[in-house]
Amino acid sequence: DDFVHLYTTYNLPFDSIVLLASAFLHKGNYTKAISVYLSLLDVVDDKVKKEELLELLGNAYFKGGFIERAKEIYLKIVKFSPRNKEILNLLLIIYEKLKEY
């Protein structure tokens, strides 16, 4: 929430907050990255940025082992852009892992 406060109050660039969350993700701190992405989703109004955040959030859930939650996020993304090859590919992997053929 502190990072979102910086984004809203001091007009910190969106990309800076996303980069910070990516750093958490690469260090293996999935819960912190997820919380940053979730907090940003509440604040951001731009459709393109929201879709980017959803994709990053889904990837964080997937890498963190939260497969069901990643599936839910990816299905939301497919509603916005049904031809997103990356997301469709990840959904195939998730369905295979969950044995939902």
Coordinates of N, CA and C in Angstrom, one line a residue:
D1 N 0.8 -1.2 0.0 CA 0.0 0.0 0.0 C 0.9 1.3 0.0
D2 N 2.0 1.2 0.6 CA 2.9 2.3 0.6 C 3.4 2.7 -0.8
F3 N 3.6 1.7 -1.6 CA 4.0 2.0 -3.0 C 2.9 2.6 -3.8
V4 N 1.6 2.2 -3.6 CA 0.5 2.8 -4.2 C 0.3 4.2 -3.8
H5 N 0.6 4.4 -2.5 CA 0.5 5.8 -2.0 C 1.5 6.7 -2.7
L6 N 2.7 6.2 -2.9 CA 3.7 7.0 -3.6 C 3.2 7.2 -5.1
Y7 N 2.6 6.2 -5.7 CA 2.1 6.4 -7.0 C 1.0 7.4 -7.1
T8 N 0.0 7.4 -6.2 CA -1.1 8.4 -6.2 C -0.7 9.7 -5.7
T9 N 0.0 9.8 -4.7 CA 0.3 11.1 -4.1 C 1.4 11.9 -4.8
Y10 N 2.5 11.2 -5.1 CA 3.7 11.9 -5.6 C 3.9 11.6 -7.1
N11 N 2.8 11.1 -7.8 CA 2.9 10.8 -9.2 C 4.1 10.0 -9.6
L12 N 4.5 9.1 -8.8 CA 5.5 8.2 -9.2 C 5.1 7.4 -10.5
P13 N 6.0 7.3 -11.4 CA 5.6 6.6 -12.7 C 5.1 5.2 -12.5
F14 N 4.1 4.8 -13.2 CA 3.5 3.5 -13.2 C 4.6 2.4 -13.4
D15 N 5.4 2.7 -14.4 CA 6.5 1.7 -14.7 C 7.4 1.5 -13.6
S16 N 7.7 2.5 -12.7 CA 8.6 2.3 -11.6 C 8.0 1.4 -10.6
I17 N 6.7 1.5 -10.3 CA 6.0 0.6 -9.4 C 6.0 -0.8 -9.9
V18 N 5.7 -1.0 -11.2 CA 5.7 -2.3 -11.8 C 7.1 -2.9 -11.8
L19 N 8.1 -2.1 -12.0 CA 9.5 -2.6 -11.9 C 9.9 -3.1 -10.5
L20 N 9.4 -2.3 -9.5 CA 9.6 -2.7 -8.1 C 8.9 -4.0 -7.8
A21 N 7.7 -4.2 -8.3 CA 7.0 -5.5 -8.1 C 7.7 -6.6 -8.8
S22 N 8.3 -6.3 -10.0 CA 9.0 -7.3 -10.7 C 10.3 -7.8 -10.0
A23 N 10.9 -6.8 -9.3 CA 12.1 -7.1 -8.5 C 11.7 -8.1 -7.3
F24 N 10.6 -7.8 -6.7 CA 10.1 -8.7 -5.6 C 9.8 -10.1 -6.2
L25 N 9.3 -10.1 -7.4 CA 8.9 -11.4 -8.0 C 10.2 -12.2 -8.4
H26 N 11.2 -11.5 -8.9 CA 12.5 -12.2 -9.2 C 13.2 -12.7 -8.0
K27 N 13.0 -12.0 -6.9 CA 13.7 -12.5 -5.7 C 13.0 -13.6 -5.0
G28 N 11.8 -13.9 -5.5 CA 11.0 -15.0 -4.9 C 10.0 -14.6 -3.9
N29 N 9.8 -13.3 -3.7 CA 8.9 -12.8 -2.8 C 7.5 -12.5 -3.5
Y30 N 6.9 -13.7 -3.8 CA 5.7 -13.6 -4.6 C 4.5 -12.9 -3.9
T31 N 4.4 -13.1 -2.6 CA 3.2 -12.5 -2.0 C 3.4 -10.9 -2.0
K32 N 4.6 -10.4 -1.8 CA 4.7 -9.0 -1.9 C 4.5 -8.4 -3.3
A33 N 4.9 -9.1 -4.3 CA 4.7 -8.7 -5.7 C 3.2 -8.7 -6.0
I34 N 2.5 -9.8 -5.5 CA 1.1 -9.9 -5.7 C 0.3 -8.8 -5.0
S35 N 0.7 -8.5 -3.8 CA 0.0 -7.4 -3.1 C 0.2 -6.0 -3.8
V36 N 1.4 -5.8 -4.4 CA 1.7 -4.6 -5.1 C 0.8 -4.5 -6.4
Y37 N 0.7 -5.6 -7.1 CA -0.1 -5.7 -8.3 C -1.6 -5.5 -8.0
L38 N -2.1 -6.1 -6.9 CA -3.5 -6.0 -6.5 C -3.8 -4.6 -6.1
S39 N -2.9 -4.0 -5.3 CA -3.1 -2.6 -4.9 C -3.2 -1.6 -6.1
L40 N -2.3 -1.9 -7.1 CA -2.3 -1.0 -8.2 C -3.5 -1.2 -9.1
L41 N -4.1 -2.4 -9.1 CA -5.3 -2.6 -9.9 C -6.5 -1.8 -9.4
D42 N -6.5 -1.5 -8.1 CA -7.5 -0.7 -7.5 C -7.4 0.7 -7.9
V43 N -6.2 1.2 -8.2 CA -6.0 2.6 -8.4 C -6.0 3.0 -9.9
V44 N -5.5 2.1 -10.7 CA -5.3 2.4 -12.2 C -6.6 2.3 -12.9
D45 N -6.9 3.3 -13.8 CA -8.1 3.4 -14.5 C -7.9 3.0 -16.0
D46 N -6.7 3.2 -16.5 CA -6.4 2.9 -17.9 C -6.5 1.5 -18.3
K47 N -7.3 1.2 -19.3 CA -7.6 -0.2 -19.7 C -6.4 -1.0 -20.1
V48 N -5.5 -0.4 -20.8 CA -4.2 -1.0 -21.2 C -3.4 -1.4 -20.0
K49 N -3.2 -0.4 -19.1 CA -2.4 -0.7 -17.9 C -3.1 -1.8 -17.0
K50 N -4.4 -1.8 -17.0 CA -5.1 -2.8 -16.2 C -4.8 -4.2 -16.8
E51 N -4.9 -4.3 -18.1 CA -4.7 -5.6 -18.7 C -3.2 -6.0 -18.5
E52 N -2.3 -5.1 -18.6 CA -0.9 -5.4 -18.3 C -0.7 -5.9 -16.8
L53 N -1.4 -5.2 -15.9 CA -1.3 -5.6 -14.5 C -1.9 -7.0 -14.3
L54 N -3.0 -7.2 -14.9 CA -3.7 -8.6 -14.8 C -2.7 -9.7 -15.3
E55 N -2.0 -9.4 -16.4 CA -1.1 -10.4 -16.9 C 0.0 -10.6 -15.9
L56 N 0.6 -9.5 -15.4 CA 1.7 -9.6 -14.4 C 1.2 -10.3 -13.1
L57 N 0.0 -10.0 -12.7 CA -0.6 -10.7 -11.5 C -0.8 -12.2 -11.8
G58 N -1.3 -12.5 -12.9 CA -1.5 -13.9 -13.2 C -0.2 -14.7 -13.3
N59 N 0.9 -14.0 -13.8 CA 2.2 -14.6 -13.9 C 2.8 -14.8 -12.4
A60 N 2.5 -13.8 -11.6 CA 3.0 -13.9 -10.2 C 2.3 -15.1 -9.5
Y61 N 1.0 -15.2 -9.7 CA 0.3 -16.3 -9.1 C 0.8 -17.6 -9.6
F62 N 1.0 -17.7 -10.9 CA 1.5 -18.9 -11.5 C 2.9 -19.3 -11.0
K63 N 3.8 -18.4 -10.9 CA 5.1 -18.7 -10.4 C 5.1 -19.0 -8.9
G64 N 4.2 -18.4 -8.2 CA 4.1 -18.6 -6.8 C 3.4 -19.9 -6.4
G65 N 2.9 -20.6 -7.4 CA 2.2 -21.9 -7.2 C 0.7 -21.8 -6.9
F66 N 0.2 -20.6 -7.1 CA -1.3 -20.4 -6.8 C -2.0 -20.6 -8.2
I67 N -2.1 -21.9 -8.6 CA -2.5 -22.3 -9.9 C -4.0 -21.9 -10.2
E68 N -4.8 -22.2 -9.2 CA -6.3 -21.8 -9.4 C -6.5 -20.3 -9.6
R69 N -5.8 -19.6 -8.8 CA -5.9 -18.1 -8.8 C -5.4 -17.6 -10.1
A70 N -4.3 -18.2 -10.6 CA -3.7 -17.8 -11.9 C -4.7 -18.1 -13.0
K71 N -5.4 -19.2 -12.9 CA -6.4 -19.6 -13.9 C -7.5 -18.6 -14.0
E72 N -8.0 -18.1 -12.8 CA -9.0 -17.1 -12.8 C -8.6 -15.8 -13.4
I73 N -7.4 -15.4 -13.1 CA -6.9 -14.1 -13.7 C -6.7 -14.3 -15.2
Y74 N -6.2 -15.4 -15.7 CA -6.0 -15.6 -17.1 C -7.3 -15.7 -17.8
L75 N -8.3 -16.3 -17.2 CA -9.6 -16.3 -17.9 C -10.2 -14.9 -18.0
K76 N -10.0 -14.0 -17.0 CA -10.4 -12.6 -17.1 C -9.7 -11.9 -18.3
I77 N -8.4 -12.2 -18.5 CA -7.7 -11.6 -19.6 C -8.2 -12.1 -20.9
V78 N -8.6 -13.4 -21.0 CA -9.1 -13.9 -22.3 C -10.4 -13.2 -22.7
K79 N -11.1 -12.8 -21.7 CA -12.4 -12.1 -22.0 C -12.1 -10.7 -22.7
F80 N -11.0 -10.1 -22.3 CA -10.6 -8.8 -22.9 C -9.9 -9.0 -24.3
S81 N -9.0 -10.0 -24.3 CA -8.3 -10.2 -25.6 C -8.2 -11.7 -25.8
P82 N -9.2 -12.3 -26.5 CA -9.3 -13.7 -26.7 C -8.2 -14.3 -27.5
R83 N -7.4 -13.5 -28.2 CA -6.3 -14.1 -29.1 C -4.9 -13.9 -28.5
N84 N -4.9 -13.7 -27.2 CA -3.6 -13.5 -26.6 C -2.9 -14.9 -26.5
K85 N -1.9 -15.1 -27.3 CA -1.3 -16.4 -27.4 C -0.6 -16.8 -26.2
E86 N 0.1 -15.9 -25.5 CA 0.8 -16.2 -24.3 C -0.1 -16.7 -23.2
I87 N -1.2 -16.0 -23.0 CA -2.2 -16.4 -22.0 C -2.9 -17.7 -22.3
L88 N -3.2 -17.9 -23.6 CA -3.8 -19.2 -24.0 C -2.9 -20.3 -23.7
N89 N -1.6 -20.1 -24.0 CA -0.6 -21.1 -23.8 C -0.5 -21.5 -22.3
L90 N -0.5 -20.4 -21.5 CA -0.4 -20.6 -20.0 C -1.6 -21.3 -19.5
L91 N -2.8 -21.0 -20.1 CA -4.0 -21.7 -19.7 C -4.0 -23.2 -20.0
L92 N -3.4 -23.5 -21.1 CA -3.2 -24.9 -21.5 C -2.3 -25.7 -20.5
I93 N -1.3 -25.0 -20.1 CA -0.4 -25.6 -19.0 C -1.1 -25.8 -17.7
I94 N -1.9 -24.8 -17.3 CA -2.6 -24.8 -16.1 C -3.7 -26.0 -16.1
Y95 N -4.4 -26.0 -17.2 CA -5.4 -27.1 -17.3 C -4.7 -28.5 -17.3
E96 N -3.6 -28.6 -17.9 CA -2.8 -29.9 -17.8 C -2.4 -30.2 -16.4
K97 N -1.9 -29.2 -15.7 CA -1.5 -29.4 -14.3 C -2.6 -29.8 -13.4
L98 N -3.8 -29.2 -13.7 CA -5.0 -29.4 -12.8 C -5.7 -30.7 -13.3
K99 N -5.3 -31.3 -14.4 CA -5.9 -32.4 -15.0 C -7.3 -32.2 -15.4
E100 N -7.5 -31.0 -15.9 CA -8.9 -30.6 -16.4 C -8.8 -30.5 -17.9
Y101 N -8.9 -31.7 -18.5 CA -8.7 -31.9 -20.0 C -10.0 -31.5 -20.7

